[in-house]
XYZ file of C-alpha atoms in Angstrom:
613
model
C -10.294 102.445 -68.153
C -7.792 103.782 -70.070
C -7.678 107.299 -68.170
C -7.480 105.336 -64.940
C -4.545 103.364 -65.898
C -2.793 106.425 -67.283
C -3.565 108.306 -63.926
C -2.046 105.470 -62.018
C 1.246 105.441 -64.477
C 1.398 109.089 -63.915
C 1.755 108.472 -59.983
C 4.475 105.991 -60.436
C 7.727 107.226 -58.639
C 10.607 106.059 -56.745
C 10.680 105.743 -52.715
C 12.778 108.320 -52.433
C 10.443 110.728 -54.274
C 7.129 109.367 -52.873
C 8.620 110.239 -49.243
C 9.205 113.875 -49.803
C 5.522 114.087 -49.523
C 5.904 113.866 -45.768
C 6.163 117.334 -44.417
C 7.804 118.346 -41.102
C 5.527 117.722 -38.176
C 3.785 114.808 -39.774
C 1.709 112.045 -38.375
C 2.678 109.180 -40.530
C 0.955 105.425 -40.572
C 2.540 102.447 -41.414
C 0.845 99.654 -42.808
C 0.669 96.250 -40.439
C 2.290 93.171 -40.118
C 3.564 91.286 -43.014
C 2.498 94.080 -45.320
C 4.445 96.750 -43.872
C 5.913 98.862 -46.650
C 9.722 98.156 -46.093
C 10.887 100.482 -49.009
C 9.033 103.241 -47.968
C 10.070 103.304 -44.318
C 13.890 102.610 -45.538
C 13.489 105.607 -47.817
C 11.996 107.636 -45.173
C 14.518 106.678 -42.507
C 17.351 107.765 -45.236
C 16.078 111.093 -46.123
C 18.277 113.775 -45.588
C 17.761 116.316 -44.073
C 15.462 114.294 -42.221
C 11.991 115.841 -41.922
C 11.622 117.493 -38.140
C 9.114 116.606 -35.859
C 7.562 113.720 -37.601
C 6.031 110.736 -35.753
C 5.350 107.396 -37.069
C 2.503 105.261 -35.701
C 1.338 101.923 -36.267
C -0.193 98.646 -34.981
C 2.188 95.587 -35.481
C 5.234 96.221 -37.830
C 7.246 93.342 -39.257
C 10.917 93.079 -40.711
C 12.097 96.505 -39.814
C 14.695 94.756 -37.657
C 16.777 92.825 -39.807
C 19.188 89.841 -38.883
C 18.633 90.115 -35.205
C 19.415 93.732 -35.035
C 17.540 96.286 -33.100
C 15.643 98.722 -35.235
C 17.510 101.988 -35.095
C 14.663 104.761 -35.999
C 15.349 108.448 -36.600
C 11.972 109.251 -35.601
C 9.883 108.897 -32.835
C 7.184 106.124 -32.908
C 3.851 105.592 -31.272
C 2.716 101.936 -31.124
C -0.403 99.963 -30.238
C 1.459 96.756 -30.161
C 5.136 96.125 -29.099
C 6.617 93.120 -31.013
C 10.106 92.553 -31.744
C 10.517 95.521 -34.025
C 9.336 97.909 -31.446
C 10.470 96.150 -28.069
C 14.299 98.102 -28.020
C 12.592 101.617 -29.005
C 9.958 101.296 -26.372
C 12.623 100.321 -23.879
C 15.014 103.268 -25.018
C 12.028 105.788 -24.619
C 12.144 106.259 -28.554
C 8.962 104.644 -28.995
C 5.815 105.188 -26.874
C 3.369 102.321 -26.308
C -0.221 102.979 -26.083
C -2.572 100.704 -24.287
C -5.877 100.429 -26.398
C -8.325 98.124 -27.813
C -7.951 98.403 -31.752
C -11.881 98.325 -31.751
C -11.462 101.783 -30.589
C -9.226 103.259 -33.172
C -12.138 104.655 -35.470
C -13.192 106.782 -32.115
C -9.727 108.155 -31.926
C -9.898 108.962 -35.576
C -13.074 110.865 -35.130
C -12.391 112.957 -32.391
C -8.947 114.054 -33.774
C -6.659 112.047 -31.077
C -5.361 110.139 -34.212
C -4.497 112.352 -37.032
C -3.160 110.723 -40.131
C -1.417 112.999 -42.007
C 0.075 110.388 -44.431
C -0.323 106.800 -44.805
C 2.336 104.541 -45.770
C 1.056 100.829 -47.249
C 1.574 98.320 -49.266
C -1.436 97.354 -51.829
C -2.122 94.809 -55.129
C -1.664 96.329 -58.674
C -5.031 97.891 -59.651
C -7.811 95.674 -61.061
C -9.422 96.234 -64.166
C -11.734 98.777 -62.256
C -9.044 100.715 -60.790
C -9.361 99.168 -57.245
C -6.252 98.117 -55.342
C -6.401 95.526 -52.502
C -5.211 95.753 -48.863
C -4.273 92.085 -49.215
C -2.793 90.540 -46.033
C -3.579 93.612 -43.961
C -6.763 95.210 -43.472
C -7.306 95.192 -39.466
C -6.849 99.238 -38.763
C -5.593 99.951 -42.045
C -8.874 100.907 -43.679
C -10.007 103.279 -41.082
C -6.845 105.077 -41.415
C -7.150 105.434 -45.139
C -10.648 106.562 -45.033
C -9.502 109.833 -43.420
C -5.557 110.120 -44.474
C -4.317 113.298 -45.889
C -1.960 111.571 -48.340
C -1.872 107.773 -49.107
C 1.728 106.645 -50.660
C 1.558 102.945 -51.562
C 3.592 100.148 -52.529
C 2.517 98.450 -55.488
C 3.628 94.549 -55.028
C 2.179 91.803 -57.609
C 3.107 89.362 -54.843
C 0.578 90.631 -52.688
C -2.316 88.251 -52.813
C -5.721 90.295 -53.414
C -8.432 89.623 -50.917
C -12.272 89.397 -50.419
C -14.283 90.907 -47.950
C -13.894 94.805 -47.163
C -10.104 95.022 -48.703
C -10.420 97.378 -51.656
C -9.829 101.156 -52.171
C -9.905 103.059 -55.240
C -6.529 103.796 -56.990
C -7.623 107.463 -57.334
C -7.165 107.749 -53.595
C -3.487 107.075 -53.460
C -1.374 110.133 -54.319
C 1.986 108.100 -55.179
C 2.658 104.337 -56.379
C 6.023 103.031 -55.813
C 6.406 99.826 -57.772
C 8.389 96.738 -55.851
C 8.202 93.175 -56.600
C 9.382 91.149 -53.734
C 8.127 88.295 -51.759
C 5.621 89.584 -49.080
C 7.156 89.104 -45.524
C 6.706 85.889 -44.319
C 6.183 85.081 -40.693
C 6.771 81.581 -38.748
C 6.117 80.981 -35.274
C 9.423 79.912 -33.646
C 9.467 76.202 -32.111
C 7.986 75.663 -28.882
C 9.449 73.406 -26.287
C 7.782 70.599 -24.433
C 6.279 72.775 -21.904
C 4.234 75.104 -24.227
C 3.348 71.808 -26.465
C 1.701 70.545 -22.973
C -0.283 73.418 -22.620
C -1.351 73.320 -26.270
C -2.554 69.868 -25.571
C -4.640 71.056 -22.685
C -6.204 74.137 -24.615
C -7.214 71.816 -27.399
C -9.374 69.618 -24.710
C -11.630 72.475 -24.129
C -12.338 73.183 -28.027
C -15.407 71.119 -29.148
C -16.784 70.116 -32.633
C -18.805 72.944 -34.219
C -16.472 75.767 -32.460
C -15.937 79.248 -34.039
C -12.210 80.228 -33.071
C -10.298 83.499 -32.756
C -6.645 82.555 -32.063
C -4.321 85.065 -30.961
C -0.529 85.560 -32.087
C 0.935 83.739 -29.328
C 2.835 80.617 -29.978
C 0.762 78.575 -27.599
C -2.519 79.528 -29.085
C -1.343 78.991 -32.355
C 0.285 75.388 -31.396
C -3.240 74.237 -30.403
C -4.248 74.381 -33.614
C -2.000 71.249 -34.128
C -4.295 69.054 -31.726
C -7.327 69.977 -33.300
C -7.322 67.451 -36.075
C -9.753 64.990 -34.436
C -12.355 67.918 -34.428
C -15.441 68.465 -37.051
C -16.781 71.476 -38.383
C -14.788 74.018 -36.827
C -14.975 77.698 -37.857
C -12.650 80.617 -38.004
C -13.583 84.210 -36.857
C -10.163 85.794 -35.667
C -8.259 89.089 -35.663
C -5.117 87.427 -37.457
C -4.966 83.716 -39.180
C -1.389 82.044 -39.554
C -0.543 78.825 -41.391
C -2.071 76.728 -38.638
C -5.642 77.628 -39.803
C -4.604 76.548 -43.450
C -3.379 73.306 -42.011
C -6.822 72.612 -40.611
C -8.815 73.806 -43.472
C -6.764 71.180 -45.893
C -7.382 68.396 -43.173
C -10.966 69.125 -43.509
C -11.481 70.276 -39.993
C -12.110 73.855 -40.769
C -15.611 73.889 -42.748
C -17.520 76.813 -41.092
C -20.350 74.798 -41.649
C -22.111 75.378 -38.121
C -20.973 78.932 -38.013
C -23.989 81.247 -37.659
C -22.235 84.251 -38.846
C -20.493 84.598 -42.568
C -21.375 80.698 -42.748
C -18.799 78.641 -44.719
C -16.538 81.773 -44.617
C -13.197 82.179 -42.940
C -13.146 85.658 -41.453
C -10.180 87.565 -40.403
C -8.653 91.088 -40.213
C -5.022 90.331 -41.095
C -2.607 87.572 -41.806
C 0.917 86.618 -41.025
C 1.826 83.446 -42.522
C 4.036 81.995 -45.380
C 3.927 82.018 -49.185
C 1.702 79.211 -49.140
C -0.638 80.747 -47.078
C -0.784 83.609 -49.229
C -0.915 81.573 -52.625
C -4.224 79.905 -50.852
C -6.002 83.267 -50.106
C -5.161 84.877 -52.915
C -8.766 85.765 -55.048
C -10.206 82.761 -52.590
C -13.609 83.480 -51.755
C -13.306 81.031 -48.828
C -11.724 84.070 -47.092
C -13.191 87.428 -45.963
C -10.886 90.002 -44.511
C -12.815 93.089 -42.728
C -11.598 96.006 -40.584
C -10.749 95.209 -37.133
C -13.569 97.363 -35.655
C -16.193 94.652 -37.425
C -14.218 91.228 -36.904
C -13.471 92.287 -33.286
C -16.620 93.942 -32.005
C -17.973 92.247 -29.100
C -21.644 92.241 -30.482
C -20.532 90.543 -33.840
C -18.279 88.307 -31.815
C -21.153 87.032 -29.858
C -23.193 86.402 -33.239
C -21.275 83.378 -33.584
C -22.552 80.286 -32.000
C -19.948 78.603 -29.511
C -17.307 81.046 -30.048
C -14.022 80.269 -28.772
C -11.337 83.274 -27.860
C -7.945 82.003 -27.219
C -5.296 84.483 -26.123
C -1.757 84.055 -24.471
C -0.939 86.094 -20.974
C 2.448 86.589 -19.108
C 1.008 86.193 -15.594
C -1.901 86.225 -13.645
C -2.419 86.510 -9.672
C -4.333 84.306 -7.391
C -7.656 86.367 -7.603
C -7.242 86.260 -11.326
C -6.115 89.233 -12.756
C -4.452 88.780 -16.076
C -1.537 90.636 -17.157
C -0.945 90.578 -21.323
C 0.760 93.517 -22.263
C 4.056 93.573 -19.766
C 6.313 91.442 -18.294
C 8.473 92.089 -15.401
C 8.319 96.013 -15.524
C 8.573 95.964 -19.654
C 5.734 96.419 -22.248
C 5.531 93.625 -24.590
C 2.651 92.712 -26.853
C -0.614 94.676 -26.344
C -4.183 95.003 -25.458
C -5.046 94.533 -29.159
C -8.296 92.552 -29.415
C -7.955 90.884 -26.076
C -10.811 92.265 -24.018
C -13.384 92.545 -26.885
C -12.746 89.032 -28.412
C -13.047 87.878 -24.673
C -16.437 89.924 -23.919
C -17.909 88.446 -27.229
C -16.967 84.908 -26.618
C -18.597 84.788 -23.215
C -21.593 86.328 -24.531
C -21.874 83.919 -27.394
C -24.125 80.712 -26.980
C -21.740 77.995 -25.767
C -18.990 80.458 -26.083
C -15.641 80.078 -24.201
C -12.794 82.281 -23.341
C -9.608 80.956 -22.743
C -6.027 82.358 -21.504
C -3.205 80.206 -21.525
C 0.359 80.802 -20.069
C 3.641 78.759 -19.144
C 3.404 78.336 -15.289
C 7.059 79.890 -14.938
C 9.281 82.112 -16.515
C 11.499 80.805 -19.270
C 14.261 79.817 -17.022
C 12.141 78.344 -14.757
C 12.947 80.323 -11.685
C 9.603 82.465 -11.103
C 6.269 81.820 -10.982
C 3.970 83.539 -13.526
C 0.880 82.750 -11.291
C 1.889 84.899 -8.708
C 0.222 85.974 -5.075
C -0.182 89.604 -6.363
C 0.949 90.915 -9.960
C 4.342 92.619 -9.552
C 4.935 96.354 -9.900
C 4.897 97.599 -13.381
C 2.412 94.603 -14.350
C -0.855 96.058 -15.571
C -4.246 94.356 -15.591
C -5.320 93.111 -18.967
C -8.519 91.354 -17.782
C -10.238 91.986 -14.686
C -10.652 89.128 -12.124
C -14.444 89.367 -12.696
C -13.817 88.864 -16.452
C -11.809 85.888 -16.552
C -13.018 82.562 -17.397
C -10.640 79.484 -18.600
C -6.781 79.719 -17.282
C -4.527 76.725 -18.728
C -1.067 76.097 -17.904
C 0.974 72.993 -18.596
C -0.437 71.435 -15.322
C -4.090 71.936 -16.071
C -7.129 73.858 -16.679
C -8.546 76.259 -13.919
C -12.272 77.634 -14.775
C -12.773 80.681 -12.428
C -15.630 82.527 -13.698
C -18.181 83.165 -10.699
C -16.327 81.392 -8.467
C -15.130 82.551 -4.937
C -11.807 84.178 -3.938
C -11.069 80.720 -2.197
C -12.005 78.867 -5.023
C -10.294 80.515 -7.787
C -6.969 80.695 -5.320
C -7.277 76.905 -5.224
C -7.761 76.541 -8.827
C -4.911 78.494 -9.839
C -2.215 76.918 -7.378
C -3.364 73.450 -8.606
C -1.950 74.560 -11.921
C 0.951 76.260 -10.655
C 4.278 74.808 -10.995
C 4.681 72.299 -7.952
C 7.990 73.841 -6.690
C 5.972 77.212 -6.016
C 2.499 75.627 -4.965
C 3.542 75.407 -1.213
C 4.569 79.231 -1.551
C 1.719 80.064 -2.674
C -0.611 78.268 -0.429
C 1.413 80.422 2.508
C 0.837 83.410 0.916
C -2.865 82.684 0.479
C -3.356 81.496 3.991
C -1.664 84.522 5.422
C -3.910 86.925 3.345
C -6.795 84.639 4.426
C -7.833 83.745 0.624
C -7.683 80.311 1.687
C -8.682 78.360 4.816
C -5.754 78.365 7.602
C -5.721 74.558 7.302
C -5.400 74.482 3.722
C -2.590 72.183 2.142
C -1.791 71.381 -1.415
C -1.067 67.678 -1.871
C -0.842 66.852 -5.462
C 2.736 67.332 -6.836
C 2.079 66.733 -10.520
C -0.243 68.292 -13.291
C -3.747 67.634 -13.529
C -3.766 64.380 -15.284
C -6.583 65.418 -18.199
C -5.422 62.346 -20.118
C -7.065 60.284 -17.308
C -10.808 62.006 -18.085
C -13.084 59.641 -19.643
C -16.724 60.228 -21.008
C -18.799 57.077 -20.216
C -22.475 56.187 -21.356
C -24.547 54.814 -18.354
C -27.142 52.175 -18.720
C -29.859 54.811 -18.960
C -28.247 56.507 -22.091
C -26.968 59.454 -19.637
C -23.319 60.497 -20.251
C -20.900 62.047 -17.726
C -17.296 62.700 -17.343
C -15.087 60.997 -15.051
C -11.905 62.645 -14.475
C -9.564 62.950 -11.407
C -10.306 65.178 -8.516
C -9.071 68.291 -7.580
C -8.759 70.243 -4.385
C -11.038 73.187 -5.514
C -13.692 70.139 -5.600
C -14.314 70.027 -1.973
C -17.391 72.196 -1.978
C -18.870 70.051 -4.730
C -18.011 66.947 -2.788
C -20.055 68.578 0.152
C -23.034 69.156 -1.984
C -22.682 65.641 -2.886
C -22.858 64.404 0.939
C -25.878 66.691 1.221
C -27.762 64.800 -1.418
C -27.320 61.154 0.017
C -29.896 59.648 2.340
C -29.137 58.967 5.991
C -28.731 55.441 5.072
C -26.222 56.352 2.332
C -24.234 58.451 4.478
C -24.166 55.376 7.420
C -23.077 52.881 4.919
C -20.257 54.801 3.724
C -18.882 56.356 6.653
C -20.087 53.803 9.495
C -21.377 56.527 11.658
C -24.540 58.973 11.418
C -23.422 62.361 10.087
C -25.121 65.521 9.433
C -22.131 67.296 7.567
C -18.925 66.554 5.896
C -16.149 68.447 7.460
C -13.993 70.371 5.063
C -10.922 68.529 6.082
C -12.666 65.356 5.264
C -13.780 66.688 1.963
C -10.043 67.556 1.107
C -9.003 64.110 2.095
C -11.393 62.842 -0.847
C -10.351 65.096 -3.656
C -7.081 67.142 -2.702
C -4.808 63.906 -3.159
C -1.384 62.803 -4.540
C -2.064 60.731 -7.245
C 0.514 58.467 -6.160
C -0.434 56.369 -2.667
C -3.787 58.445 -2.784
C -6.396 58.726 -5.693
C -9.775 60.175 -6.269
C -11.635 60.341 -9.222
C -15.209 62.206 -9.565
C -17.991 61.834 -11.737
C -19.716 65.063 -13.261
C -22.376 66.109 -15.384
C -22.793 69.386 -17.005
C -20.408 71.559 -18.949
C -16.726 72.474 -17.622
C -18.191 75.613 -16.556
C -20.646 74.630 -14.408
C -19.973 70.794 -13.415
C -22.063 69.167 -10.954
C -20.404 66.247 -9.207
C -22.922 63.129 -8.788
C -20.363 60.696 -7.741
C -16.757 59.891 -6.493
C -14.760 56.866 -6.087
C -11.190 57.074 -4.109
C -8.532 54.793 -3.016
C -5.938 54.883 -0.311
C -3.013 52.483 -0.926
C -1.192 50.777 2.095
C 2.395 50.461 0.722
C 3.163 47.385 2.894
C 0.555 45.253 1.472
C 0.233 47.315 -1.708
C -3.919 46.780 -1.457
C -5.680 50.132 -1.625
C -9.077 50.753 0.439
C -11.760 51.943 -1.806
C -14.731 53.871 -1.238
C -17.488 55.559 -3.456
C -20.302 58.000 -2.972
C -23.187 58.012 -5.607
C -25.934 60.746 -5.562
C -29.354 58.953 -5.175
C -30.465 60.223 -8.560
C -27.539 58.619 -10.125
C -27.830 55.214 -8.514
C -28.809 52.253 -10.461
C -27.319 53.210 -13.812
C -24.075 51.742 -13.192
C -22.239 54.879 -12.247
C -20.873 53.178 -9.243
C -19.359 50.276 -11.809
C -18.006 53.079 -14.015
C -15.840 54.607 -11.258
C -14.804 51.217 -9.987
C -13.462 50.735 -13.713
C -11.762 53.712 -13.763
C -10.035 53.402 -10.477
C -9.243 49.578 -11.092
C -7.300 50.730 -14.617
C -5.632 53.742 -12.823
C -4.338 51.000 -10.094
C -3.325 48.330 -12.315
C -1.285 50.474 -14.505
C 0.719 51.232 -11.127
C 0.922 47.581 -10.416
C -1.526 47.697 -7.289
C -2.598 44.075 -6.066
C -6.033 44.991 -5.889
C -8.811 46.650 -3.574
C -9.934 45.945 -0.048
C -13.335 47.694 1.401
C -14.642 47.702 4.845
C -18.478 47.600 4.361
C -21.608 46.917 6.668
C -23.192 43.642 5.699
C -26.224 45.370 4.923
C -24.578 47.400 1.872
C -25.463 45.100 -0.652
C -25.034 47.511 -3.283
C -21.285 47.513 -2.387
C -20.797 43.859 -2.250
C -22.862 43.619 -5.457
C -20.070 46.037 -6.894
C -17.298 44.391 -5.850
C -18.398 40.998 -7.278
C -19.209 42.584 -10.258
C -15.538 42.889 -11.323
C -15.272 38.877 -11.870
C -11.686 38.907 -10.045
C -10.953 37.127 -7.184
C -13.195 38.014 -4.073
C -12.348 37.290 -0.525
C -15.066 38.072 1.905
C -14.888 38.124 5.452
C -18.115 38.475 7.767
C -19.133 39.277 11.279
C -21.905 41.116 12.599
C -20.497 44.825 12.581
C -18.801 45.010 9.171
C -17.920 42.771 5.787
C -14.302 43.190 4.665
C -14.353 42.358 0.923
C -10.826 41.831 -0.574
C -10.629 42.060 -4.568
C -7.298 40.929 -6.026
C -7.012 41.943 -9.721
């Protein structure tokens, strides 16, 4: 050990002396995120004369741009992710963006496309056995260091020592530069009410026992704040932030139901505050591994109920997602988006969620577009996309037709752009020529209710959506001929699309409709519906129901009636009226079961029931 420490001491130099090892034409790797070796980068930028033809390459850098000023580099850069440090350099042409999944970095190294002559990183001091830890940044760093010709390291005692595959022998490092400064801290900027609403909707999809991958976007990280009521969540993520720490302290993240690395938080790098760094220091709860392991779709899929949550810039009506360009400029990157997405959807009970604001920040343009703009590349193909979430609701696209996905996306677009999107979709034959959008508001997720029926079955009663039309047609065809007659007062063998739309494509002001569904959100089956249509002159609403035969007799009709009544009473509606056949004893019993004031008028052909709340 004495020899090891002596050799370590012999290699301690100043930053200026260390970067003299960078030769002309060298390809120089910079460490990632909050572990970016700032003193080494500063010394290299200050070197005079500058070594010619040097290229710096990296994944995500942090704190190179100071005090809001753009980072001005003397060298050309090659970036696998365009963050705030690199955005101005990419726009000016002084940096090149490489769109690639980080999982493929080892492949580029193996075939010589990436040639790390020198690597500049930040590490912990050597331990008693002569090993240093990469601390908060393993990601692509470990793959680079395994083949780098020369490694130069800042040694920072403030860097947390982390568990997992984070150690390299000090003897591999050519020069050490001692620094003692706080590891760069990262805090997500505050979000507004719109992003907050998106985050709330995202949290609605995440269930107890899920294992989460949370990408770097503000909205995904805000969603963590709305998971305090969940139980036994796990983390298997490319990156972790302080939001994960809050859930651990709240007892929400336990990893108890993880099927891979049970009880452990698995990540590849960390961006956070000193509080998070102190918590992960020498804490076996956390395991940091190279990105090619953490984001390998096969590995990801081994986690039961894996949820991948990422943020996008735009999506078109067919479901094509853009995640690394916005209005012609590169920002963000491919990173691990496709890998976690594919792993999550292959996981038993897994989900992939893409979230975005419905409009640009100034509210002038829709991010849900008829077509992606020129300069907006496809990060996820339409056939791969599952959940899309905006502040106006949740759309599930996988396995849906072009018409179904266009309707679902228009319904979660900003209301002021919906009519334009419907018109464009009609002209392109993406939707029917008679398609209209009625609801001017967001999907009312707060009005969803899970109810237990008399036979112990559990169903979800939720607000109807425009894309429920085909599900309602299926419900219609499940009815008996007598059920159809008692519901519609005539013999019908089909439910015209226009009539189906009237039962689901409503404004939730004068006209309201709820559907009862069974099964997961990804594969819902509509088993019942209740709707009312308000007469503003009388302030009474005409009410009607359809219940699938297999679900009659278990009080589903009563549950739908209760949901409609609650909604109506909250809007000060006086009551319901229903025109029913005298033979429709089920409907008459349902009306009387509410216990309110009932007025019943009978004649030979029909019975009029008036319920006053």
